[in-house]
Each structure stands twice: as structure tokens, then as C-alpha cells.
Short mmCIF file of C-alpha atoms in Angstrom, two decimals:
data_model
loop_
_atom_site.label_atom_id
_atom_site.label_comp_id
_atom_site.label_asym_id
_atom_site.label_seq_id
_atom_site.Cartn_x
_atom_site.Cartn_y
_atom_site.Cartn_z
CA MET A 25 -19.57 48.96 -146.88
CA ARG A 26 -22.06 49.89 -149.51
CA THR A 27 -25.65 50.58 -149.97
CA ARG A 28 -27.92 48.62 -152.21
CA LYS A 29 -29.93 50.34 -154.89
CA THR A 30 -32.96 48.17 -155.45
CA ALA A 31 -31.21 44.80 -155.55
CA ARG A 32 -27.75 46.06 -156.51
CA ARG A 33 -25.27 47.00 -153.82
CA ARG A 34 -22.59 49.59 -153.96
CA PRO A 35 -19.15 49.05 -152.42
CA LYS A 36 -18.76 48.90 -148.64
CA ARG A 37 -16.44 48.89 -145.65
CA ALA A 38 -13.90 46.94 -143.93
CA ALA A 39 -11.45 48.42 -141.75
CA GLY A 40 -9.01 47.75 -142.10
CA VAL A 41 -6.10 47.07 -141.97
CA PHE A 42 -5.88 43.72 -144.28
CA LEU A 43 -4.84 41.92 -148.25
CA SER A 44 -4.69 39.21 -150.98
CA ALA A 45 -2.65 38.06 -153.99
CA LEU A 46 -1.92 35.27 -156.34
CA VAL A 47 0.77 33.26 -158.19
CA LEU A 48 0.02 32.70 -161.85
CA LEU A 49 -0.89 29.57 -163.73
CA ALA A 50 0.74 27.93 -166.67
CA GLY A 51 0.83 29.80 -169.94
CA SER A 52 2.81 31.79 -172.43
CA ALA A 53 6.46 32.77 -172.64
CA CYS A 54 5.52 36.41 -173.20
CA SER A 55 3.77 36.87 -169.86
CA VAL A 56 5.02 39.34 -167.27
CA ALA A 57 8.34 38.60 -165.60
CA GLY A 58 8.21 35.01 -166.82
CA ALA A 59 4.93 34.40 -165.00
CA ASP A 60 2.07 32.60 -166.68
CA PRO A 61 -1.14 34.47 -167.46
CA ILE A 62 -4.22 33.77 -165.38
CA GLY A 63 -5.70 32.09 -168.40
CA GLU A 64 -9.46 32.26 -167.89
CA GLY A 65 -12.34 32.94 -170.27
CA PRO A 66 -14.07 36.28 -170.89
CA ASP A 67 -16.72 35.59 -168.25
CA THR A 68 -14.08 35.45 -165.49
CA LEU A 69 -12.82 38.58 -163.80
CA ARG A 70 -9.04 38.35 -163.33
CA VAL A 71 -7.73 40.05 -160.19
CA VAL A 72 -4.12 40.34 -159.03
CA LEU A 73 -3.39 41.39 -155.45
CA PRO A 74 -0.21 42.03 -153.43
CA GLU A 75 -0.43 38.96 -151.21
CA GLU A 76 -2.40 35.81 -150.55
CA PRO A 77 -5.00 36.03 -147.77
CA PRO A 78 -3.62 34.50 -144.57
CA THR A 79 -7.13 33.18 -143.94
CA LEU A 80 -10.67 33.38 -145.34
CA GLU A 81 -12.14 32.96 -141.86
CA PRO A 82 -15.20 35.28 -141.79
CA CYS A 83 -14.61 36.54 -138.25
CA ASP A 84 -11.18 37.78 -139.39
CA ALA A 85 -12.63 39.71 -142.33
CA SER A 86 -11.68 42.98 -140.64
CA LEU A 87 -8.14 42.12 -141.72
CA THR A 88 -7.56 43.81 -145.08
CA ALA A 89 -6.07 40.79 -146.84
CA THR A 90 -9.05 38.66 -145.84
CA GLY A 91 -11.84 41.23 -146.09
CA ARG A 92 -10.80 42.32 -149.58
CA VAL A 93 -11.77 38.87 -150.85
CA THR A 94 -14.43 37.79 -148.38
CA ARG A 95 -16.65 40.73 -147.41
CA ALA A 96 -19.73 41.27 -149.57
CA ASN A 97 -18.39 38.72 -152.04
CA ILE A 98 -18.57 35.46 -150.09
CA THR A 99 -20.15 36.58 -146.83
CA GLU A 100 -22.44 39.42 -145.80
CA ALA A 101 -23.39 41.24 -142.60
CA LEU A 102 -26.68 42.43 -141.14
CA THR A 103 -25.93 46.08 -141.88
CA GLU A 104 -23.50 48.04 -144.06
CA ARG A 105 -22.20 51.59 -144.18
CA ASP A 106 -22.16 53.60 -147.41
CA PRO A 107 -18.65 55.14 -147.55
CA SER A 108 -19.83 58.06 -149.67
CA THR A 109 -22.58 59.23 -147.29
CA GLY A 110 -21.68 57.65 -143.96
CA ARG A 111 -25.21 56.28 -143.62
CA LEU A 112 -25.86 52.83 -142.22
CA GLU A 113 -27.94 50.81 -144.67
CA PRO A 114 -29.81 47.48 -144.65
CA ALA A 115 -28.06 44.30 -145.77
CA LEU A 116 -29.21 40.97 -144.33
CA ALA A 117 -31.30 42.99 -141.86
CA VAL A 118 -33.96 45.25 -143.38
CA LYS A 119 -34.57 47.39 -140.28
CA TRP A 120 -33.58 47.73 -136.63
CA THR A 121 -34.98 49.46 -133.54
CA ARG A 122 -33.49 50.30 -130.18
CA THR A 123 -35.99 48.88 -127.69
CA SER A 124 -34.12 49.88 -124.51
CA ALA A 125 -30.81 51.38 -123.46
CA THR A 126 -29.14 47.99 -123.93
CA SER A 127 -31.38 46.12 -126.41
CA TRP A 128 -31.96 46.22 -130.16
CA THR A 129 -34.39 44.31 -132.36
CA PHE A 130 -33.50 43.48 -135.98
CA THR A 131 -35.95 42.42 -138.67
CA LEU A 132 -34.16 40.11 -141.10
CA ARG A 133 -34.44 39.71 -144.84
CA ARG A 134 -36.57 36.75 -145.93
CA GLY A 135 -35.81 34.32 -148.75
CA VAL A 136 -32.03 34.37 -148.31
CA THR A 137 -30.05 31.13 -148.51
CA PHE A 138 -26.47 30.17 -147.78
CA HIS A 139 -24.24 28.64 -150.42
CA ASP A 140 -24.99 25.17 -149.04
CA GLY A 141 -28.71 25.73 -149.65
CA SER A 142 -29.68 26.18 -145.99
CA ALA A 143 -31.91 29.10 -145.04
CA PHE A 144 -30.63 32.29 -143.49
CA THR A 145 -32.54 32.77 -140.24
CA ALA A 146 -32.26 34.66 -136.98
CA ALA A 147 -30.73 31.52 -135.48
CA ALA A 148 -27.84 31.77 -137.97
CA ALA A 149 -27.42 35.48 -137.23
CA ALA A 150 -27.37 34.85 -133.48
CA PHE A 151 -24.89 31.98 -133.94
CA SER A 152 -22.59 34.18 -136.05
CA ILE A 153 -22.59 36.94 -133.44
CA ARG A 154 -21.80 34.49 -130.65
CA ARG A 155 -19.08 32.81 -132.71
CA ALA A 156 -17.43 36.14 -133.51
CA THR A 157 -17.65 37.67 -130.03
CA ASP A 158 -17.79 34.84 -127.50
CA SER A 159 -15.67 31.89 -128.56
CA ALA A 160 -12.15 30.55 -128.16
CA ILE A 161 -11.33 31.39 -131.79
CA GLU A 162 -10.00 34.84 -130.78
CA CYS A 163 -11.55 36.49 -133.81
CA ASN A 164 -9.99 39.72 -134.98
CA VAL A 165 -13.44 41.29 -135.15
CA ASP A 166 -13.94 40.62 -131.44
CA GLY A 167 -10.91 42.59 -130.32
CA TYR A 168 -11.16 45.19 -133.06
CA ILE A 169 -14.88 45.91 -133.00
CA PHE A 170 -16.29 44.67 -129.72
CA SER A 171 -13.26 44.71 -127.41
CA ASP A 172 -14.47 43.60 -123.99
CA SER A 173 -18.14 44.27 -124.70
CA GLU A 174 -20.59 41.59 -123.64
CA VAL A 175 -23.07 40.86 -126.42
CA THR A 176 -26.01 38.47 -126.27
CA ALA A 177 -27.99 37.51 -129.35
CA ARG A 178 -31.12 35.37 -129.56
CA ALA A 179 -33.60 34.45 -132.23
CA VAL A 180 -37.13 35.59 -131.38
CA ASP A 181 -38.43 33.87 -134.50
CA ASP A 182 -36.96 33.05 -137.92
CA SER A 183 -36.89 36.68 -139.06
CA THR A 184 -36.52 38.56 -135.75
CA LEU A 185 -33.26 38.91 -133.84
CA GLU A 186 -32.78 40.48 -130.43
CA VAL A 187 -29.31 41.70 -129.47
CA THR A 188 -28.51 42.88 -125.96
CA THR A 189 -25.36 44.48 -124.55
CA ALA A 190 -24.21 44.64 -120.94
CA GLU A 191 -23.70 48.40 -121.23
CA PRO A 192 -25.54 50.93 -123.42
CA ASP A 193 -24.08 50.94 -126.92
CA PRO A 194 -25.41 53.66 -129.23
CA ILE A 195 -23.60 52.25 -132.28
CA LEU A 196 -24.35 48.53 -131.96
CA PRO A 197 -25.93 48.29 -135.47
CA LEU A 198 -22.74 49.78 -136.87
CA ARG A 199 -20.61 47.26 -134.97
CA LEU A 200 -22.68 44.43 -136.43
CA SER A 201 -21.72 45.54 -139.93
CA PHE A 202 -18.41 43.80 -139.17
CA VAL A 203 -19.94 40.44 -138.24
CA GLU A 204 -20.07 38.22 -141.31
CA VAL A 205 -22.99 35.83 -141.12
CA VAL A 206 -22.39 32.08 -141.54
CA PRO A 207 -24.69 29.04 -141.15
CA THR A 208 -25.02 27.20 -137.85
CA SER A 209 -23.18 24.24 -139.41
CA THR A 210 -19.94 26.27 -139.24
CA ASN A 211 -17.46 25.01 -136.65
CA PRO A 212 -18.04 27.23 -133.59
CA ASP A 213 -14.69 26.45 -131.99
CA ALA A 214 -12.15 26.65 -134.84
CA ARG A 215 -11.33 28.78 -137.85
CA VAL A 216 -12.62 27.58 -141.19
CA ARG A 217 -10.61 27.58 -144.40
CA LYS A 218 -13.51 27.80 -146.86
CA PRO A 219 -16.41 29.75 -145.36
CA ILE A 220 -20.01 29.40 -146.47
CA GLY A 221 -21.88 32.67 -146.81
CA THR A 222 -24.89 34.35 -148.41
CA GLY A 223 -22.90 36.53 -150.83
CA PRO A 224 -23.10 36.68 -154.63
CA TYR A 225 -20.03 34.44 -154.98
CA ARG A 226 -19.03 31.13 -153.43
CA ILE A 227 -15.59 29.53 -153.17
CA ASP A 228 -14.89 27.21 -156.10
CA GLU A 229 -11.22 26.33 -155.62
CA TRP A 230 -8.37 27.60 -153.46
CA SER A 231 -4.98 26.26 -154.44
CA GLN A 232 -2.87 27.71 -151.66
CA GLY A 233 0.13 29.63 -152.95
CA ARG A 234 -1.26 29.64 -156.49
CA PHE A 235 -4.78 31.00 -156.96
CA LEU A 236 -8.28 31.40 -155.55
CA ARG A 237 -11.35 31.02 -157.76
CA LEU A 238 -14.86 32.18 -156.86
CA LYS A 239 -18.00 31.32 -158.80
CA ARG A 240 -21.31 33.14 -158.98
CA TYR A 241 -23.89 31.76 -156.56
CA ALA A 242 -27.05 30.91 -158.51
CA GLY A 243 -29.27 31.26 -155.43
CA TYR A 244 -28.15 34.77 -154.51
CA TRP A 245 -31.01 36.90 -153.15
CA GLY A 246 -29.85 40.17 -154.79
CA GLU A 247 -29.07 41.22 -158.33
CA THR A 248 -27.00 38.72 -160.29
CA PRO A 249 -23.42 39.99 -160.67
CA GLU A 250 -22.17 40.43 -164.22
CA TYR A 251 -19.17 38.12 -164.08
CA ALA A 252 -19.77 34.39 -163.67
CA ALA A 253 -16.47 33.88 -161.85
CA ALA A 254 -13.46 35.67 -160.42
CA LYS A 255 -9.94 34.36 -160.20
CA TYR A 256 -7.41 35.92 -157.82
CA VAL A 257 -3.66 35.57 -158.12
CA TRP A 258 -0.97 37.31 -156.06
CA ARG A 259 2.26 39.00 -157.09
CA ALA A 260 4.41 40.90 -154.60
CA GLU A 261 5.92 43.42 -157.05
CA GLY A 262 3.69 46.39 -157.88
CA SER A 263 5.31 46.83 -161.28
CA VAL A 264 4.48 43.22 -162.13
CA ARG A 265 0.86 43.68 -161.07
CA ALA A 266 0.55 46.82 -163.18
CA ALA A 267 2.15 45.15 -166.20
CA MET A 268 -0.27 42.25 -165.96
CA VAL A 269 -3.11 44.69 -166.59
CA THR A 270 -1.36 46.62 -169.34
CA ASN A 271 -0.45 43.30 -171.02
CA ASP A 272 -4.05 42.01 -170.70
CA GLU A 273 -3.07 39.24 -168.29
CA ALA A 274 -5.33 40.65 -165.55
CA ASP A 275 -8.34 42.95 -165.33
CA VAL A 276 -7.75 44.54 -161.93
CA ALA A 277 -4.55 45.13 -159.94
CA ILE A 278 -4.52 46.92 -156.59
CA GLY A 279 -1.92 48.32 -154.22
CA LEU A 280 0.11 50.18 -156.83
CA ALA A 281 2.58 53.05 -156.59
CA PRO A 282 2.81 55.94 -159.10
CA GLU A 283 6.05 54.57 -160.54
CA ASP A 284 4.72 51.05 -161.11
CA GLY A 285 3.93 51.91 -164.71
CA ALA A 286 0.16 51.45 -164.97
CA GLY A 287 0.01 54.46 -167.31
CA ASP A 288 -3.49 55.31 -168.53
CA ARG A 289 -4.78 52.18 -166.81
CA ALA A 290 -4.12 53.76 -163.39
CA VAL A 291 -7.06 54.95 -161.29
CA GLU A 292 -6.38 56.98 -158.15
CA PHE A 293 -8.80 57.09 -155.24
CA VAL A 294 -8.92 58.51 -151.73
CA THR A 295 -8.69 55.90 -148.97
CA ASN A 296 -9.26 56.14 -145.25
CA GLU A 297 -6.07 54.20 -144.61
CA VAL A 298 -3.57 55.98 -142.37
CA SER A 299 0.03 54.75 -142.18
CA TYR A 300 1.76 55.00 -138.82
CA LEU A 301 4.47 53.62 -136.56
CA ARG A 302 3.26 52.08 -133.31
CA MET A 303 5.79 52.69 -130.56
CA ASP A 304 6.27 50.20 -127.76
CA ALA A 305 6.29 52.84 -125.06
CA THR A 306 6.79 50.29 -122.30
CA LYS A 307 10.45 49.73 -123.15
CA ALA A 308 13.43 52.07 -122.94
CA PRO A 309 14.26 54.33 -124.63
CA LEU A 310 10.71 54.61 -126.03
CA ASN A 311 9.26 54.76 -122.52
CA ASP A 312 10.51 58.36 -122.34
CA ILE A 313 8.06 60.77 -124.00
CA ARG A 314 10.94 62.91 -125.27
CA ILE A 315 12.16 60.01 -127.40
CA ARG A 316 8.66 59.44 -128.75
CA GLN A 317 8.43 63.13 -129.60
CA ALA A 318 11.86 62.96 -131.23
CA VAL A 319 10.69 60.07 -133.41
CA ASN A 320 7.84 62.26 -134.67
CA TYR A 321 10.06 65.26 -135.37
CA ALA A 322 12.55 63.02 -137.21
CA ILE A 323 10.00 61.69 -139.75
CA ASP A 324 10.06 63.56 -143.06
CA ARG A 325 6.39 63.12 -143.95
CA GLU A 326 6.47 65.45 -146.94
CA GLY A 327 9.44 63.55 -148.31
CA LEU A 328 7.66 60.24 -147.84
CA VAL A 329 4.53 61.26 -149.75
CA THR A 330 6.56 63.02 -152.44
CA ALA A 331 9.12 60.34 -153.17
CA VAL A 332 8.00 57.04 -151.64
CA PHE A 333 4.24 56.47 -151.48
CA ALA A 334 1.04 58.27 -152.47
CA GLY A 335 -0.78 60.17 -149.76
CA ARG A 336 -0.85 63.34 -147.71
CA PRO A 337 0.83 63.99 -144.33
CA SER A 338 -1.42 63.33 -141.37
CA GLY A 339 -1.34 63.70 -137.60
CA GLN A 340 -4.12 61.35 -136.46
CA LEU A 341 -5.28 57.83 -137.15
CA VAL A 342 -8.65 58.74 -138.64
CA SER A 343 -9.43 60.77 -141.73
CA LYS A 344 -11.87 63.59 -142.26
CA GLY A 345 -15.47 62.40 -142.15
CA VAL A 346 -14.96 59.94 -139.28
CA THR A 347 -16.83 60.79 -136.08
CA GLY A 348 -14.17 62.06 -133.68
CA TYR A 349 -11.78 63.47 -136.28
CA ASN A 350 -10.05 66.50 -134.76
CA PRO A 351 -9.32 69.20 -137.39
CA ARG A 352 -6.97 70.97 -134.95
CA ILE A 353 -4.46 68.11 -135.01
CA GLY A 354 -2.04 68.52 -137.89
CA PRO A 355 1.00 66.47 -138.91
CA TRP A 356 4.07 66.80 -136.72
CA PRO A 357 6.55 69.15 -138.41
CA TYR A 358 9.80 67.77 -139.76
CA ASP A 359 12.39 69.24 -137.36
CA PRO A 360 15.57 67.11 -137.24
CA GLU A 361 17.39 69.58 -135.01
CA ARG A 362 14.67 69.49 -132.39
CA ALA A 363 14.68 65.68 -132.59
CA LYS A 364 18.44 65.65 -131.90
CA LYS A 365 18.05 67.99 -128.92
CA LEU A 366 15.32 65.85 -127.36
CA VAL A 367 17.44 62.71 -127.72
CA ALA A 368 20.45 64.51 -126.23
CA GLN A 369 18.36 65.74 -123.28
CA ALA A 370 17.05 62.26 -122.60
CA ARG A 371 20.57 60.79 -122.87
CA ALA A 372 21.87 63.36 -120.37
CA ASP A 373 19.17 62.24 -117.93
CA GLY A 374 20.27 58.61 -118.15
CA VAL A 375 17.83 57.31 -120.77
CA PRO A 376 19.59 54.45 -122.67
CA THR A 377 19.33 56.05 -126.10
CA GLY A 378 21.95 53.64 -127.45
CA THR A 379 19.57 50.69 -127.10
CA THR A 380 18.68 49.30 -130.52
CA ILE A 381 15.13 50.05 -131.60
CA THR A 382 13.81 47.50 -134.12
CA VAL A 383 11.46 48.64 -136.86
CA ILE A 384 9.12 45.71 -137.52
CA GLY A 385 8.06 46.24 -141.13
CA ARG A 386 5.60 44.37 -143.31
CA ASN A 387 6.27 43.49 -146.93
CA GLY A 388 3.47 44.70 -149.17
CA ILE A 389 1.56 46.67 -146.53
CA TYR A 390 1.67 49.50 -149.07
CA PRO A 391 3.82 50.20 -152.13
CA LYS A 392 7.54 50.63 -151.33
CA ALA A 393 7.01 49.62 -147.73
CA ALA A 394 10.67 48.77 -147.15
CA GLU A 395 11.84 52.02 -148.75
CA ALA A 396 9.53 53.98 -146.45
CA MET A 397 11.08 52.36 -143.39
CA GLU A 398 14.55 53.15 -144.71
CA VAL A 399 13.58 56.84 -144.88
CA VAL A 400 12.31 56.62 -141.29
CA GLN A 401 15.47 54.82 -140.17
CA ASP A 402 17.68 57.48 -141.73
CA GLY A 403 15.87 60.25 -139.85
CA LEU A 404 16.09 58.43 -136.53
CA LEU A 405 19.78 57.65 -136.97
CA LYS A 406 20.46 61.32 -137.62
CA ALA A 407 18.55 62.16 -134.44
CA GLY A 408 20.99 60.03 -132.45
CA LEU A 409 19.02 56.81 -132.06
CA LYS A 410 20.14 53.30 -132.97
CA VAL A 411 17.64 51.67 -135.32
CA GLU A 412 17.48 48.40 -137.26
CA ILE A 413 14.82 47.24 -139.74
CA LYS A 414 13.22 43.79 -139.80
CA MET A 415 10.83 43.27 -142.74
CA LEU A 416 8.33 40.40 -142.34
CA ASP A 417 5.62 38.76 -144.39
CA VAL A 418 2.04 39.21 -143.21
CA ASN A 419 1.72 36.12 -140.99
CA ALA A 420 4.91 36.83 -139.04
CA TRP A 421 4.01 40.53 -138.85
CA LEU A 422 0.60 39.72 -137.32
CA GLU A 423 2.44 38.26 -134.33
CA TYR A 424 3.53 41.80 -133.51
CA LEU A 425 0.25 43.51 -134.40
CA LEU A 426 -2.15 41.56 -132.18
CA ARG A 427 -2.10 40.59 -128.54
CA PRO A 428 -0.42 38.66 -127.05
CA PHE A 429 2.73 40.28 -128.44
CA PRO A 430 6.05 38.39 -128.74
CA LYS A 431 8.15 38.57 -125.60
CA ASN A 432 11.76 39.64 -125.19
CA THR A 433 11.85 41.63 -128.42
CA GLY A 434 13.20 44.88 -127.00
CA PRO A 435 11.85 48.29 -128.03
CA THR A 436 10.02 48.24 -131.36
CA LEU A 437 8.39 50.51 -133.90
CA LEU A 438 5.70 48.59 -135.78
CA GLN A 439 4.98 49.63 -139.36
CA ALA A 440 1.20 49.59 -139.51
CA GLN A 441 -1.78 50.96 -141.36
CA HIS A 442 -5.25 51.63 -140.04
CA GLY A 443 -8.44 52.06 -142.01
CA ASN A 444 -11.57 53.16 -140.17
CA GLN A 445 -14.24 52.05 -142.62
CA ALA A 446 -16.97 52.19 -139.99
CA GLY A 447 -16.72 55.97 -139.72
CA ASP A 448 -16.62 56.17 -135.93
CA ALA A 449 -13.56 56.68 -133.75
CA ALA A 450 -14.73 53.91 -131.42
CA PHE A 451 -13.21 51.48 -133.90
CA THR A 452 -9.85 53.21 -133.60
CA MET A 453 -9.44 54.50 -130.08
CA GLU A 454 -10.18 51.46 -127.94
CA GLN A 455 -8.41 48.79 -130.00
CA ILE A 456 -5.34 50.87 -130.81
CA TYR A 457 -5.00 53.31 -127.87
CA GLY A 458 -6.85 51.67 -124.99
CA SER A 459 -4.56 50.03 -122.44
CA GLN A 460 -6.02 46.60 -123.19
CA GLY A 461 -6.80 47.13 -126.88
CA ALA A 462 -6.20 44.22 -129.25
CA GLN A 463 -3.56 46.24 -131.12
CA SER A 464 -2.40 48.50 -128.29
CA SER A 465 1.10 48.34 -126.90
CA TYR A 466 0.61 51.18 -124.41
CA GLY A 467 -2.12 53.26 -122.80
CA THR A 468 -2.73 55.55 -119.83
CA PRO A 469 -5.54 55.75 -117.26
CA ALA A 470 -6.41 59.27 -118.42
CA LEU A 471 -6.70 58.22 -122.06
CA ASP A 472 -8.70 55.10 -121.10
CA ALA A 473 -11.15 57.30 -119.19
CA ALA A 474 -11.50 59.69 -122.14
CA ILE A 475 -12.18 56.78 -124.49
CA ASP A 476 -14.74 55.24 -122.13
CA LYS A 477 -16.59 58.56 -121.86
CA ALA A 478 -16.68 59.02 -125.62
CA GLN A 479 -17.92 55.45 -126.20
CA LEU A 480 -21.13 56.18 -124.29
CA ALA A 481 -21.85 59.53 -125.94
CA SER A 482 -23.96 60.11 -129.02
CA GLY A 483 -24.48 62.86 -131.59
CA ASP A 484 -22.42 66.03 -131.24
CA ASP A 485 -21.28 65.01 -127.75
CA ARG A 486 -19.70 61.89 -129.25
CA GLN A 487 -17.81 63.94 -131.85
CA ARG A 488 -16.46 66.33 -129.21
CA ALA A 489 -15.53 63.59 -126.75
CA PHE A 490 -13.53 61.57 -129.28
CA ALA A 491 -11.86 64.73 -130.64
CA ARG A 492 -10.68 65.49 -127.10
CA ALA A 493 -9.37 61.94 -126.74
CA PHE A 494 -7.35 62.29 -129.93
CA ALA A 495 -5.91 65.60 -128.65
CA LEU A 496 -4.94 63.95 -125.35
CA GLN A 497 -3.14 61.17 -127.21
CA ASN A 498 -1.33 63.64 -129.45
CA ASP A 499 -0.29 66.05 -126.69
CA GLU A 500 0.34 63.91 -123.63
CA VAL A 501 0.66 60.25 -124.65
CA VAL A 502 2.40 60.29 -128.06
CA ARG A 503 2.08 56.52 -128.50
CA ASP A 504 2.74 56.54 -132.23
CA GLY A 505 4.15 58.35 -135.20
CA VAL A 506 1.32 58.98 -137.66
CA MET A 507 2.73 59.48 -141.15
CA ALA A 508 0.15 59.86 -143.92
CA ASN A 509 -3.42 59.46 -145.07
CA MET A 510 -2.88 57.17 -148.03
CA THR A 511 -3.99 57.52 -151.64
CA GLY A 512 -4.83 54.29 -153.40
CA ILE A 513 -3.94 53.40 -156.98
CA LEU A 514 -5.32 50.47 -158.93
CA ALA A 515 -4.95 49.44 -162.55
CA LEU A 516 -8.10 48.68 -164.49
CA SER A 517 -8.51 46.92 -167.81
CA PRO A 518 -10.25 48.98 -170.51
CA GLY A 519 -12.83 46.21 -170.65
CA VAL A 520 -13.96 46.70 -167.02
CA ARG A 521 -15.95 49.51 -165.41
CA TYR A 522 -15.35 50.02 -161.70
CA GLN A 523 -15.35 53.11 -159.49
CA PRO A 524 -13.17 52.61 -156.40
CA ASP A 525 -13.92 54.48 -153.19
CA SER A 526 -12.52 54.82 -149.67
CA ALA A 527 -13.50 51.24 -148.83
CA THR A 528 -11.82 49.61 -151.83
CA ASN A 529 -8.54 48.80 -150.08
CA ASP A 530 -10.35 46.66 -147.51
CA GLU A 531 -13.33 45.43 -149.45
CA MET A 532 -13.39 45.12 -153.21
CA ARG A 533 -16.85 44.10 -154.36
CA LEU A 534 -16.89 41.96 -157.46
CA ALA A 535 -20.56 42.75 -158.02
CA ASP A 536 -19.62 46.42 -158.58
CA MET A 537 -17.40 45.47 -161.52
CA ARG A 538 -19.03 45.52 -164.96
CA ARG A 539 -18.04 45.16 -168.56
CA ALA A 540 -17.22 48.44 -170.24
CA ASP A 541 -18.73 47.43 -173.60
#
């Protein structure tokens, strides 16, 4: 999320876990890897991403692949968090007040219109909240941000919105920064392919499998973005994406690795994305904590960040600066001998350590994703476990990420990545570690209770409570194998000025991109 200086907004959040990409159009024989250049004029920003968005549905914008295109470009929220300061800033709401333990009143920005020309009002805001949190669409934002929370929104008048929760929620305005606002004409019962928003760009054309073009919205309420249009294409290979920028076939390429060859076009930036392996601790042999500990000891984190992807070893799913981050939790040490002993002990006690564990990987989740899982597999094999890798594209992989999970799959390790753009551990703990979390494969009553207690706290008490919950997960639950806090790399044309930040992986604001000349 980003703040807005006068009318201009700086980059903002997303969470996320999420992506985009594009196949190229017709063109010259000298283009990269035989692909055609994007072929647009100088007033069009050319962006190449690792994969095509699985959807542009606004209530799924917390998915990285969707949010990177949608958030703050096509659609906007009531509030937004500045990633550099952590402060919550106005967006479509100009101010908000907590009127009781369970109620908040929001004053909305006047003079805003949707891309179809209709007025943005409190009725549209209330509709968007209901659609995202209380419909049969099963929005990702509902499970990820609101979980089982009951939220009621009503328009007091055109510019005043009242939002009420069943239980006290001290961070409700922050949660609403994930609800993208759409007009009341939006289908309330089904996902939409081409959303209508209030953002600086509107959808012009989406040729599925080929490209997505956005055009500047003439009626935008804020500062007019510099580029009249943006065209996205997607290429799976990082080296191809980098070469497109160095060969002047694209202006921006994201999701690169150091060896992709971007050269002096490469820009590194710190992300809040944490890579990890989610263990299905309900199935043998992963239902034995010794095996889950062995998995952690068998992962060579230093080797991964040195030779495979950019980042630094980590031991928890949030990065420094997020409320609840526990500085006492470090990365698990690489100790292959201890891993072998734990597996041997479990085997001696009758644990079926010969059962095949399947690593469910995702192509393009980060650079060299398959190679990273091969490193993990090698360590686990040496520890005495039987492991196979199954790499999937994003849509098939989502079947394993979100409830309800596929049945009869046996024990699995899910290659995943979590980005807490909201800056509060509530957006990590409940959805990923709570027993009924949208992305949780395992929880315990003690951890659920610790999460519930932290959710209701505020200030320093909130920080301490979530830090204790992270310690409990690390010491007594061991539901996952956290690997690294990731470093992002993008390639930037010399003709474009853009400063990426920790939110860039999940939300890349076109309005923040300017001509260098």
C-alpha cells in the first residue's frame, strides 16, 4: 500500500502471496528467444511478468498474481498502508473513527467515479465489503483477511459508511485496505473477469494467453499518471524477461534471479515475502513432530540463498517491522546428522518413514523454484525420507494452497511464499496457522488460543502476544519449514524511473512509474 502526497500516491501493499505475465505479439526476428516485441508506442509502459493472472477478480487481489496488476491500478480500497512507515493512510476514505468497541465510521472521498461513470458512494463501499466477506464467491480476501469474522457495513449517507463487527477488532481499518471497491452493478454472486474500479487505469483489452492492456482513466480523481497505457505480457523464463528489457522490448521485468543477466538494468529491493514449506502434519510420517523437525534440520538455507535464489535465511513467516515479529526466533540450523537421527528414532518407534512425501511445487513462484525444491529433496533423501517433486502451474497449485484441499494425496510439503504487506501478524497467524485457516493444513488448540488472544490485543500487548504465538509454533507445533526472507530483483529500462519497495512483488503501481528524461 502507499500513501498519497497531495494527489499522487506512493506504492502500497498486497500480501501476498500472488503474479502476472504475458506472451508477446507479432514483430521482429531479432526479438528475444524468437518472441515478438510488445510493439507499443512511447506513451505505453511495457511490463513483462512471470505468469498471467489467474483472475482479475477484485476480491482475489490478495493473490500476488492478481494484486500486482489490479490493486491501486484498476481498483482501490478505503485505506492503504505505507510500506516505508507502516502508517495507515487515507485512500477512498479520508478519515475514520472508532465509535464503539465494535463499530467504526468512515468519511468517504467525494467526487470519485468508477470507470463506468457511476459515482463512488457509501452504498458502493458497503456493497464491496459484503461481496468480499459475505457471499458464495469464496473470495481469497475473506479467508485471508477476515477469516470467520462477521462484518456488517451500511451506508449512513452518500459519504458516510458505518462498519460493525461481531467482536471487537482493533485493526478493522487495516483489514479494509484489502477490500477493493467496485460499483453496485458488479455481480454479487460470481467472479468477474474484467472488474470496474476507481483506479487511474481501466481495462482496455485482455487477450487471454497473450496480453493485457490497461488505459489511463480520464475521470480519475487523483493525479494523472504519466503513461497513457500499460501493456502486460508474460514469459516464464527469467532470463527471457531480463533480455526483453536489455534489448528494449520491455520497460519493466519482475521476478528475476541474479543470474538472469539483467546487468546494469537490475534493481534489487527488500521484500516482505518469506518462502516456506507447509507440512501436512495430519498425515504420516509428517504427523510425528520429530519428522517435521528433521525436515527443518535437513534444509540448507544458506546454500539456497547463496546458490539458488536471492534472500536471507529466516525462521518465521513475517519479516522485521511486522507487528508480532519475534527477534528471538532465528533460522533452523543446517544439521543433516541430527535430521538423520530424528528420522531413525521415529522409524524405530514405528513411524512409516518410508511413505513417499510429495513436494507440491509451483512454477514461477520465485526464480529457480524447481531448483530450490531439488535442493530440499536432496537434503530430505539424505535424512532417510522418501520424497518426490510435483511442479504445478499456478491454477493447479492453488488447489493445494486453499481450503478445501485435494483429498487422498498422501503427505505433502507445499512450496509456498507469504508476504505480509499489512504489517500485522493477524494476517499471517490465523489464515496460515489457525486450525481452520484458509491456508492452514494443521493447527493445535493451544496455538488457536494464543492467536485468538493476540487478535484482541492492541499496542505493545499485541506485539508481545503475537511474538509468543510465533514462539509456540516454532517450538511446539513445527507446522512448516521456513526458508528465507526473499530479495526481489527487477529490470528497469533506462527510460523509466521507478523505486521498488517491500510491496512491489504484490502490488506494482503504474502511477509510480515515470519517464527518466
